[in-house]
Structures are given as structure tokens and as C-alpha cells.
PDB file of C-alpha atoms in Angstrom:
ATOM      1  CA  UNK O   1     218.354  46.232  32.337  1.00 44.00           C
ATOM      2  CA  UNK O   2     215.123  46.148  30.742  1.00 44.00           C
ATOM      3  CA  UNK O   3     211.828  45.965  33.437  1.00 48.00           C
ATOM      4  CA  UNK O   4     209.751  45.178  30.545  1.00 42.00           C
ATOM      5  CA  UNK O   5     208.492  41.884  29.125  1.00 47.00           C
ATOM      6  CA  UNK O   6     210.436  41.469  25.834  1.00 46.00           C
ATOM      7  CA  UNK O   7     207.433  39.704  24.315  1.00 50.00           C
ATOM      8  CA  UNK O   8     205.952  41.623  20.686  1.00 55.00           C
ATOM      9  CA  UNK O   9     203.396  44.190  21.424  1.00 46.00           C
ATOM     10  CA  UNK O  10     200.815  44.292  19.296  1.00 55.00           C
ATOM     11  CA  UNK O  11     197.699  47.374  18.582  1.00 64.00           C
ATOM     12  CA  UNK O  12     194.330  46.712  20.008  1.00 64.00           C
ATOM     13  CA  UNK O  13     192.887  46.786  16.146  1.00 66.00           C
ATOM     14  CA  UNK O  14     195.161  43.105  15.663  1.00 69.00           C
ATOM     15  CA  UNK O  15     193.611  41.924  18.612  1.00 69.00           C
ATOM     16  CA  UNK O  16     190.278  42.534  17.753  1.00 66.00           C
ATOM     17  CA  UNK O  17     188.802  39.153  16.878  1.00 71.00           C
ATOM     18  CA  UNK O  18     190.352  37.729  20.019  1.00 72.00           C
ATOM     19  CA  UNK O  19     189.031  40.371  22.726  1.00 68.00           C
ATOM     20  CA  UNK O  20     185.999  38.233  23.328  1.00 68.00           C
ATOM     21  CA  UNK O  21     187.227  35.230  22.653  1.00 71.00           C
ATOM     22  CA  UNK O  22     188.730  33.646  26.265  1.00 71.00           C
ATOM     23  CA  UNK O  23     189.812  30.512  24.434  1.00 74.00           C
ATOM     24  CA  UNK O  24     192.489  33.160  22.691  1.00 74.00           C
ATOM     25  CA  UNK O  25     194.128  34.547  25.284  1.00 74.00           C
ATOM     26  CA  UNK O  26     196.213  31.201  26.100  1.00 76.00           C
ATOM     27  CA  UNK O  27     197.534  31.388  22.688  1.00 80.00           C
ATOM     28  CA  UNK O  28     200.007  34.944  24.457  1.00 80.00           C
ATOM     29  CA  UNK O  29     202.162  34.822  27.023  1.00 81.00           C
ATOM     30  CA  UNK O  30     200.937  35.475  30.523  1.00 83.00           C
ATOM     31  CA  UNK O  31     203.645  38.558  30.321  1.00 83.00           C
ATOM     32  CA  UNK O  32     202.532  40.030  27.035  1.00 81.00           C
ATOM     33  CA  UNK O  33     200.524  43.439  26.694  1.00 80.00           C
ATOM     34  CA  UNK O  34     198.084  40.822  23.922  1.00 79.00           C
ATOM     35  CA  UNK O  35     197.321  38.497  26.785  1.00 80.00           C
ATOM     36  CA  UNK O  36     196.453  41.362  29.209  1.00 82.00           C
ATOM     37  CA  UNK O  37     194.290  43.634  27.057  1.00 81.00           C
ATOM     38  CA  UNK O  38     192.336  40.072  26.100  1.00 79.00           C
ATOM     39  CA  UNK O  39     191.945  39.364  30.202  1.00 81.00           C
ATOM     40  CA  UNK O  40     190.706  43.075  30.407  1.00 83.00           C
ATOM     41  CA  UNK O  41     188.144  42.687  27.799  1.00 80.00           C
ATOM     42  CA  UNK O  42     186.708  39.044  28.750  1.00 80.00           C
ATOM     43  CA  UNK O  43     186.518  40.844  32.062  1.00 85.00           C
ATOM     44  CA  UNK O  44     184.327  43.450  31.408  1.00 87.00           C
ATOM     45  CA  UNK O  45     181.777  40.475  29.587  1.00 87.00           C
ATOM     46  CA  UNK O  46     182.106  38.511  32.877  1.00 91.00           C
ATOM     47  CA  UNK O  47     181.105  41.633  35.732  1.00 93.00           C
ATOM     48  CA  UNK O  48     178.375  42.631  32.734  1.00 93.00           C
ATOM     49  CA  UNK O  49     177.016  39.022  33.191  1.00 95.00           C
ATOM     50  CA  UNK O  50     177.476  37.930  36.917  1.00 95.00           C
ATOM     51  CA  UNK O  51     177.677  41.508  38.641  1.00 94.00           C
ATOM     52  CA  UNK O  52     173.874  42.175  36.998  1.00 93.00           C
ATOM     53  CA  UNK O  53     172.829  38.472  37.851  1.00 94.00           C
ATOM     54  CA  UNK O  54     174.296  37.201  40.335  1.00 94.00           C
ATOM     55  CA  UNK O  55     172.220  34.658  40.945  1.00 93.00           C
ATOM     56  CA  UNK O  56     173.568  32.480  38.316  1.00 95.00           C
ATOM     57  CA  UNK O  57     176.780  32.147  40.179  1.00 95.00           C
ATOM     58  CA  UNK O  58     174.821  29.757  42.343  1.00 93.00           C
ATOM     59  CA  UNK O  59     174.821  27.533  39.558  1.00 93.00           C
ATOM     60  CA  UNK O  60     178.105  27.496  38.989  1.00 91.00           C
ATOM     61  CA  UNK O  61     180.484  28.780  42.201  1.00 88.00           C
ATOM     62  CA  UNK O  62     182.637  32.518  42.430  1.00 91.00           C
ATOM     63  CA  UNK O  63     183.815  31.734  39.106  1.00 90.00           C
ATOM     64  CA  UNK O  64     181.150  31.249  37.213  1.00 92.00           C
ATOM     65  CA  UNK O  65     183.800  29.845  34.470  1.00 88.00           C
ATOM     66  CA  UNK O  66     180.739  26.527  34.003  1.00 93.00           C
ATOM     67  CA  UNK O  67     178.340  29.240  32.050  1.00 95.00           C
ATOM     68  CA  UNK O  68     181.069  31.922  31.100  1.00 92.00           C
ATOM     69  CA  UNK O  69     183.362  30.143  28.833  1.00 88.00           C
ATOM     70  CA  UNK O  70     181.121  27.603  26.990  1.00 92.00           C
ATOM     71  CA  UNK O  71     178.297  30.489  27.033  1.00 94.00           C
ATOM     72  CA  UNK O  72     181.468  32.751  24.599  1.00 89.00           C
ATOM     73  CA  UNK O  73     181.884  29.729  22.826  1.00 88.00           C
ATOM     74  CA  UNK O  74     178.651  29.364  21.566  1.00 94.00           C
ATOM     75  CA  UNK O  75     178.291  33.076  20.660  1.00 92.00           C
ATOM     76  CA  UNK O  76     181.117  32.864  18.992  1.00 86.00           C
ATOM     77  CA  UNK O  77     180.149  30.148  16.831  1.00 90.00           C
ATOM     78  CA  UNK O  78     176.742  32.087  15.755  1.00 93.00           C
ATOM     79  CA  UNK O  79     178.335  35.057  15.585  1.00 89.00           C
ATOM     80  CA  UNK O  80     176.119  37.248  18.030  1.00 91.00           C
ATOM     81  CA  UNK O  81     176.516  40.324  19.071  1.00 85.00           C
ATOM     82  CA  UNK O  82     176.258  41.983  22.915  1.00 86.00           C
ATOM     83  CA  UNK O  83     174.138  44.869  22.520  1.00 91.00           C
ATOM     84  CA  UNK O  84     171.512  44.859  24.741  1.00 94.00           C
ATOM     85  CA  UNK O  85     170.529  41.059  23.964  1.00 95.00           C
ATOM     86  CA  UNK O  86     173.351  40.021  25.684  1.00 95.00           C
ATOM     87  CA  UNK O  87     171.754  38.866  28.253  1.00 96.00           C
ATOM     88  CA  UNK O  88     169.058  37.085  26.118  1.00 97.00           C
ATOM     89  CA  UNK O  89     171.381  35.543  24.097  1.00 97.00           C
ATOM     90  CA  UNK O  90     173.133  33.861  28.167  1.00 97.00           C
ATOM     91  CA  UNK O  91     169.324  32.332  28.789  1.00 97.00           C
ATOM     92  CA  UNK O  92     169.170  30.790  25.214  1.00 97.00           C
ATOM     93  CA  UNK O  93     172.372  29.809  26.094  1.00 97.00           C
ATOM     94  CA  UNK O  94     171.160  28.300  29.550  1.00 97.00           C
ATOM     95  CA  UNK O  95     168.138  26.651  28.117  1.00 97.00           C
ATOM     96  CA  UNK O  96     170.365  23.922  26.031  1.00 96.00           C
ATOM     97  CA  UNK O  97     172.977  23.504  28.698  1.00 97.00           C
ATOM     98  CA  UNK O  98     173.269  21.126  31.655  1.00 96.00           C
ATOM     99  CA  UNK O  99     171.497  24.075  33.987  1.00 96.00           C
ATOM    100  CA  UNK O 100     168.253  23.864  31.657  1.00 95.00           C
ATOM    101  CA  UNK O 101     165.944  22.804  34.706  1.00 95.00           C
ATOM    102  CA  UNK O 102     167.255  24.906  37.082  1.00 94.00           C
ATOM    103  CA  UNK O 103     165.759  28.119  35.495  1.00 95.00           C
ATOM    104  CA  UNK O 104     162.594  29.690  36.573  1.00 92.00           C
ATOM    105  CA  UNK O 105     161.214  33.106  36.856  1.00 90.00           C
ATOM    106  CA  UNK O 106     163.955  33.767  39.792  1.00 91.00           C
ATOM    107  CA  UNK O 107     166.296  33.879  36.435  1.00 93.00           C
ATOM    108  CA  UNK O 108     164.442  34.857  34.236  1.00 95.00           C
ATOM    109  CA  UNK O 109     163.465  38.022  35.858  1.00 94.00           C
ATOM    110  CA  UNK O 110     166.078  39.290  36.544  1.00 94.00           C
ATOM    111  CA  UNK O 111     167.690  38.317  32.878  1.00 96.00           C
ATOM    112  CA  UNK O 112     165.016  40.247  30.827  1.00 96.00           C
ATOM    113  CA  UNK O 113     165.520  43.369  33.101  1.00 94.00           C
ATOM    114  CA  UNK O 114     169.196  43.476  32.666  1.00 95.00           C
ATOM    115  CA  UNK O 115     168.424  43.152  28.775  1.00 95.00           C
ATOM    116  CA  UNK O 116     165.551  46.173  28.852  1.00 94.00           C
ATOM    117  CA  UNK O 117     168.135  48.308  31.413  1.00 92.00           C
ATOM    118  CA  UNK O 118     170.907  47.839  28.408  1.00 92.00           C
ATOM    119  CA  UNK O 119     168.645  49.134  25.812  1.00 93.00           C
ATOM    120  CA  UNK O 120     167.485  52.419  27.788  1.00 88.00           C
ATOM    121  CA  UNK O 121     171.443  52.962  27.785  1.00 86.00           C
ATOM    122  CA  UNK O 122     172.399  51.760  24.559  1.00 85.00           C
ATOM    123  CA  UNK O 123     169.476  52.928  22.235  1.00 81.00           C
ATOM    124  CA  UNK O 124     169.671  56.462  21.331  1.00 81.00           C
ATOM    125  CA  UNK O 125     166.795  57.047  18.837  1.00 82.00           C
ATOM    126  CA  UNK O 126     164.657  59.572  19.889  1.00 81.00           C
ATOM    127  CA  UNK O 127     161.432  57.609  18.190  1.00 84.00           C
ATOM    128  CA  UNK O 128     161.387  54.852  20.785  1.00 87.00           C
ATOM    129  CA  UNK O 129     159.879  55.447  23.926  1.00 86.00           C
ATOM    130  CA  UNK O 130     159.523  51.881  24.700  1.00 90.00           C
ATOM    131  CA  UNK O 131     160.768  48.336  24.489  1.00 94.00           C
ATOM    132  CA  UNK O 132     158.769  45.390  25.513  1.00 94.00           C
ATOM    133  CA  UNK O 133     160.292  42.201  25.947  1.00 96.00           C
ATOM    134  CA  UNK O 134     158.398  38.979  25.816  1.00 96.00           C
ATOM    135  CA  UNK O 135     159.043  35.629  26.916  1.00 96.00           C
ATOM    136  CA  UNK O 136     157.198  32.309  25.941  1.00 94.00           C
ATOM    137  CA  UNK O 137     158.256  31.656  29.903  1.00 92.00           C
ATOM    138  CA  UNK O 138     156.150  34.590  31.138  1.00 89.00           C
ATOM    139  CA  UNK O 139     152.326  33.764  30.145  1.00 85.00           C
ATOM    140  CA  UNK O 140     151.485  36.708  28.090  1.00 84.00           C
ATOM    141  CA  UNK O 141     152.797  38.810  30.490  1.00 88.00           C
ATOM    142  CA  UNK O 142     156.651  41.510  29.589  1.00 93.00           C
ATOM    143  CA  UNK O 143     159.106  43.271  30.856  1.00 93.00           C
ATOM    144  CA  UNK O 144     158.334  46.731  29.813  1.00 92.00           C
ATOM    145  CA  UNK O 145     161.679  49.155  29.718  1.00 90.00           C
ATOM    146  CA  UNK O 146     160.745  53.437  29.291  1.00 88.00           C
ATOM    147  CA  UNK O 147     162.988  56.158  28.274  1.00 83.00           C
ATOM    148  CA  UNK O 148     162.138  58.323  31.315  1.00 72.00           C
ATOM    149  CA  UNK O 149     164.010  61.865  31.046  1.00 64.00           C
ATOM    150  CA  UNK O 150     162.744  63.448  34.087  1.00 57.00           C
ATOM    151  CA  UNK O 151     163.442  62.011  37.477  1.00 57.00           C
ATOM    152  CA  UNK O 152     160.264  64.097  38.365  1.00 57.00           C
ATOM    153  CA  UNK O 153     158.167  61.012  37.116  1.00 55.00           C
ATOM    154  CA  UNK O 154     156.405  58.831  39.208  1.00 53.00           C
ATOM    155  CA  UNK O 155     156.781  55.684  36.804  1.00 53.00           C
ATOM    156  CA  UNK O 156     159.213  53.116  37.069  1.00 61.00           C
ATOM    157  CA  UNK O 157     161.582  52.862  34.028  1.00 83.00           C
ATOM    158  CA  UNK O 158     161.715  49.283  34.195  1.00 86.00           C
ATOM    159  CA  UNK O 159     158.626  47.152  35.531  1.00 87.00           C
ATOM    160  CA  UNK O 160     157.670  43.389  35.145  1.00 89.00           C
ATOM    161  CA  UNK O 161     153.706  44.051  33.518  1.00 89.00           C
ATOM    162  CA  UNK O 162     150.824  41.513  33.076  1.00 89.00           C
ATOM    163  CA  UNK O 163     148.248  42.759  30.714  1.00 87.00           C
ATOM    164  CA  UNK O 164     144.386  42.333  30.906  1.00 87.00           C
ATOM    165  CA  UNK O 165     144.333  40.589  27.983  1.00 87.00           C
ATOM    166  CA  UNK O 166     147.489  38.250  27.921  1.00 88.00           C
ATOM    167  CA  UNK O 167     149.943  39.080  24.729  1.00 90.00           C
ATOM    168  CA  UNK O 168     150.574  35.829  22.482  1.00 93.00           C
ATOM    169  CA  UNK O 169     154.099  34.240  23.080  1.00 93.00           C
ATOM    170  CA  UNK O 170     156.687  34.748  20.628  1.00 96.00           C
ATOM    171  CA  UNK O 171     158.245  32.467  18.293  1.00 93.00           C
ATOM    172  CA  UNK O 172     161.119  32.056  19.947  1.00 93.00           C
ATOM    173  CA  UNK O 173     162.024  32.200  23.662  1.00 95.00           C
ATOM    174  CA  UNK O 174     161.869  35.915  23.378  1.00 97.00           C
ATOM    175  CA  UNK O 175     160.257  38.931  21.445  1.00 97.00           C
ATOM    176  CA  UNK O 176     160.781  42.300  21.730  1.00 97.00           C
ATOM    177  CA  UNK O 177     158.944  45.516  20.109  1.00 95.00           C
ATOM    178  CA  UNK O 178     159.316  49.091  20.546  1.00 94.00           C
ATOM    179  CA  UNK O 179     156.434  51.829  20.818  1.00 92.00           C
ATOM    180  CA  UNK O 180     156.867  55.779  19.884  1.00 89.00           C
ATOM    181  CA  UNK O 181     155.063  56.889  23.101  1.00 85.00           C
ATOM    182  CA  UNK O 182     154.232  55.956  26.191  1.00 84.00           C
ATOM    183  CA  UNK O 183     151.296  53.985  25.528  1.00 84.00           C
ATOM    184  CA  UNK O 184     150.988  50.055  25.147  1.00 83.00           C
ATOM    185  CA  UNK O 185     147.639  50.357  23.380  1.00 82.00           C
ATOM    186  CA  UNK O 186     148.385  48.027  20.220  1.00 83.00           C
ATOM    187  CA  UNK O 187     150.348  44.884  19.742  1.00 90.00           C
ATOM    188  CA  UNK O 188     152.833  45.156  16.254  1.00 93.00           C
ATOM    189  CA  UNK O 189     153.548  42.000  16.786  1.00 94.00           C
ATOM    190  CA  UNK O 190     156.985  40.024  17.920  1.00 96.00           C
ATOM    191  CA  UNK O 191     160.454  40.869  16.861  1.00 96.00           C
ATOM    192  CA  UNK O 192     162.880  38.511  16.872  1.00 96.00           C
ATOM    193  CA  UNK O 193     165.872  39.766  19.399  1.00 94.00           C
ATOM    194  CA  UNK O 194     169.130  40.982  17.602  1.00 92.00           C
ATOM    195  CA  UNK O 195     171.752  38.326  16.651  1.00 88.00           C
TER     196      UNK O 195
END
């Protein structure tokens, strides 16, 4: 007697184009090693997004499925990646849906932070001390994000800053740039964020 499933397993590299794609997994059987490695991956997008905001569960209830799935669908469709825009790329995603005007700074926040928090982690280049994140939302003010390597320092590594003289808002809903030191003494202009 056999205690596994007898359905095909298949190697994580075939499964690739479907391990962020939830509307894939239904196409496996619940009992298949495919249609568990696909749950485990969607997973890990879903506590990324809801365990860093959890606020937007209030929109939505415990499952947060009303954002989550059509949110994949749409970056899907435009092919976008989840560096650390990922959490960017959710508000764009927000400000077309049906939760448009229920977003304020209480989102917004919280959103950019997440995104400047992923690119301390994520970016390893030694030449980038900074990354500033602008919103058109914000009034001129940014989220600043530091690469900090001494918990001796009395900075923050992540702070919400409003400058003396406001920045100008970026094209889009959000600009980012980078600086090689500490300093935010000149303005290089807006980048758009990373598809």
C-alpha cells in the first residue's frame, strides 16, 4: 500500500510561471506536490503583503482574498516584478480598485515604509546610501530609507521626512532616487519605480 498521492510530481523549475500565479494552482489536484509548492509560494506573497500592512485587511476581512487575488492578477498581466516595489505596485493597484477612496496617509504610510524596509534588505550595492521615495499623495514631503551598519547610530533607518523646501511630485504616484551618502542636499530628480 502506497501512503502517497499517485498524482505526477513535477520540479519546481516546471512550475515556475505558476508559483505566483493563485489562479494556477486549481488547475492540480488538492493532493499533488504542484498544487502544494504553488499554495506555499502564493503564501509567502500574502504574509509579505498583509503581515507588513495589516491594516488593509480592514478593507477586506482575515482573508484579504478582495485585494490579494485580483491585486496578482493585475501584476501578472503587466508583468511586474516584487522586488522592493512590491508594495508600490499593491497601492497602484488600490488606487483603480473599488477601495480607491478609502486610502489616506493611514495606508499610505505604512505602504511606502514597507517598500523603503525591502530595499535596505534587498539592495546590496555598496554606492547607495539612500533611497527616497516620493509620493504625489505626500505634499513634497518622502519616506527616506538609510543603509545604517552600526546599531551605534542615533538615526532612524527609516523615517517619514518633510523638507524645508517641499520636493516636486513625481510623475506618477511614486518616485524614488538614491543618494551615495548620507546627505539629501540635491534633488536628481524622480525615478520611475521598477516594473
Amino acid at each position: 500500500m502506497n501512503p502517497l498521492p499517485t498524482a505526477p510530481v513535477r520540479i519546481d523549475a516546471e512550475l515556475y510561471d505558476d508559483l505566483w500565479n493563485p489562479t494556477r494552482q486549481g488547475s492540480y489536484p488538492e493532493d499533488s506536490r504542484a498544487f502544494v509548492r504553488i499554495d506555499i509560494s502564493i503564501r509567502s506573497y500574502w504574509h509579505t503583503l498583509f503581515d507588513t500592512c495589516p491594516r488593509l485587511l480592514d478593507f477586506t476581512g482575515p482573508d484579504g482574498h478582495d485585494i490579494y487575488m485580483p491585486f496578482m492578477a493585475w501584476a501578472i498581466e503587466r508583468k511586474l516584478t516584487f522586488g522592493w516595489s512590491f508594495f508600490l505596485w499593491v497601492y497602484e493597484w488600490l488606487l483603480q480598485s473599488e477601495f480607491r477612496d478609502r486610502l489616506g496617509e493611514e495606508q499610505l504610510l505604512p505602504i511606502m515604509t514597507a517598500a523603503a524596509t525591502r530595499w535596505m534588505m534587498l539592495d546590496r550595492d555598496t554606492d547607495k546610501c539612500q533611497l527616497i521615495l516620493g509620493s504625489r499623495s505626500l505634499d513634497g514631503a518622502a519616506v527616506v530609507a538609510a543603509k545604517i551598519d552600526s546599531v551605534y547610530c542615533g538615526l532612524e533607518q527609516v523615517q517619514h521626512v518633510r523638507f524645508d523646501t517641499p520636493l516636486p511630485a513625481p510623475e506618477g504616484e511614486f518616485g524614488y532616487f538614491v543618494t551615495p551618502t548620507f546627505d539629501l542636499d540635491y534633488f536628481p530628480g524622480w525615478s520611475p519605480i521598477p516594473r
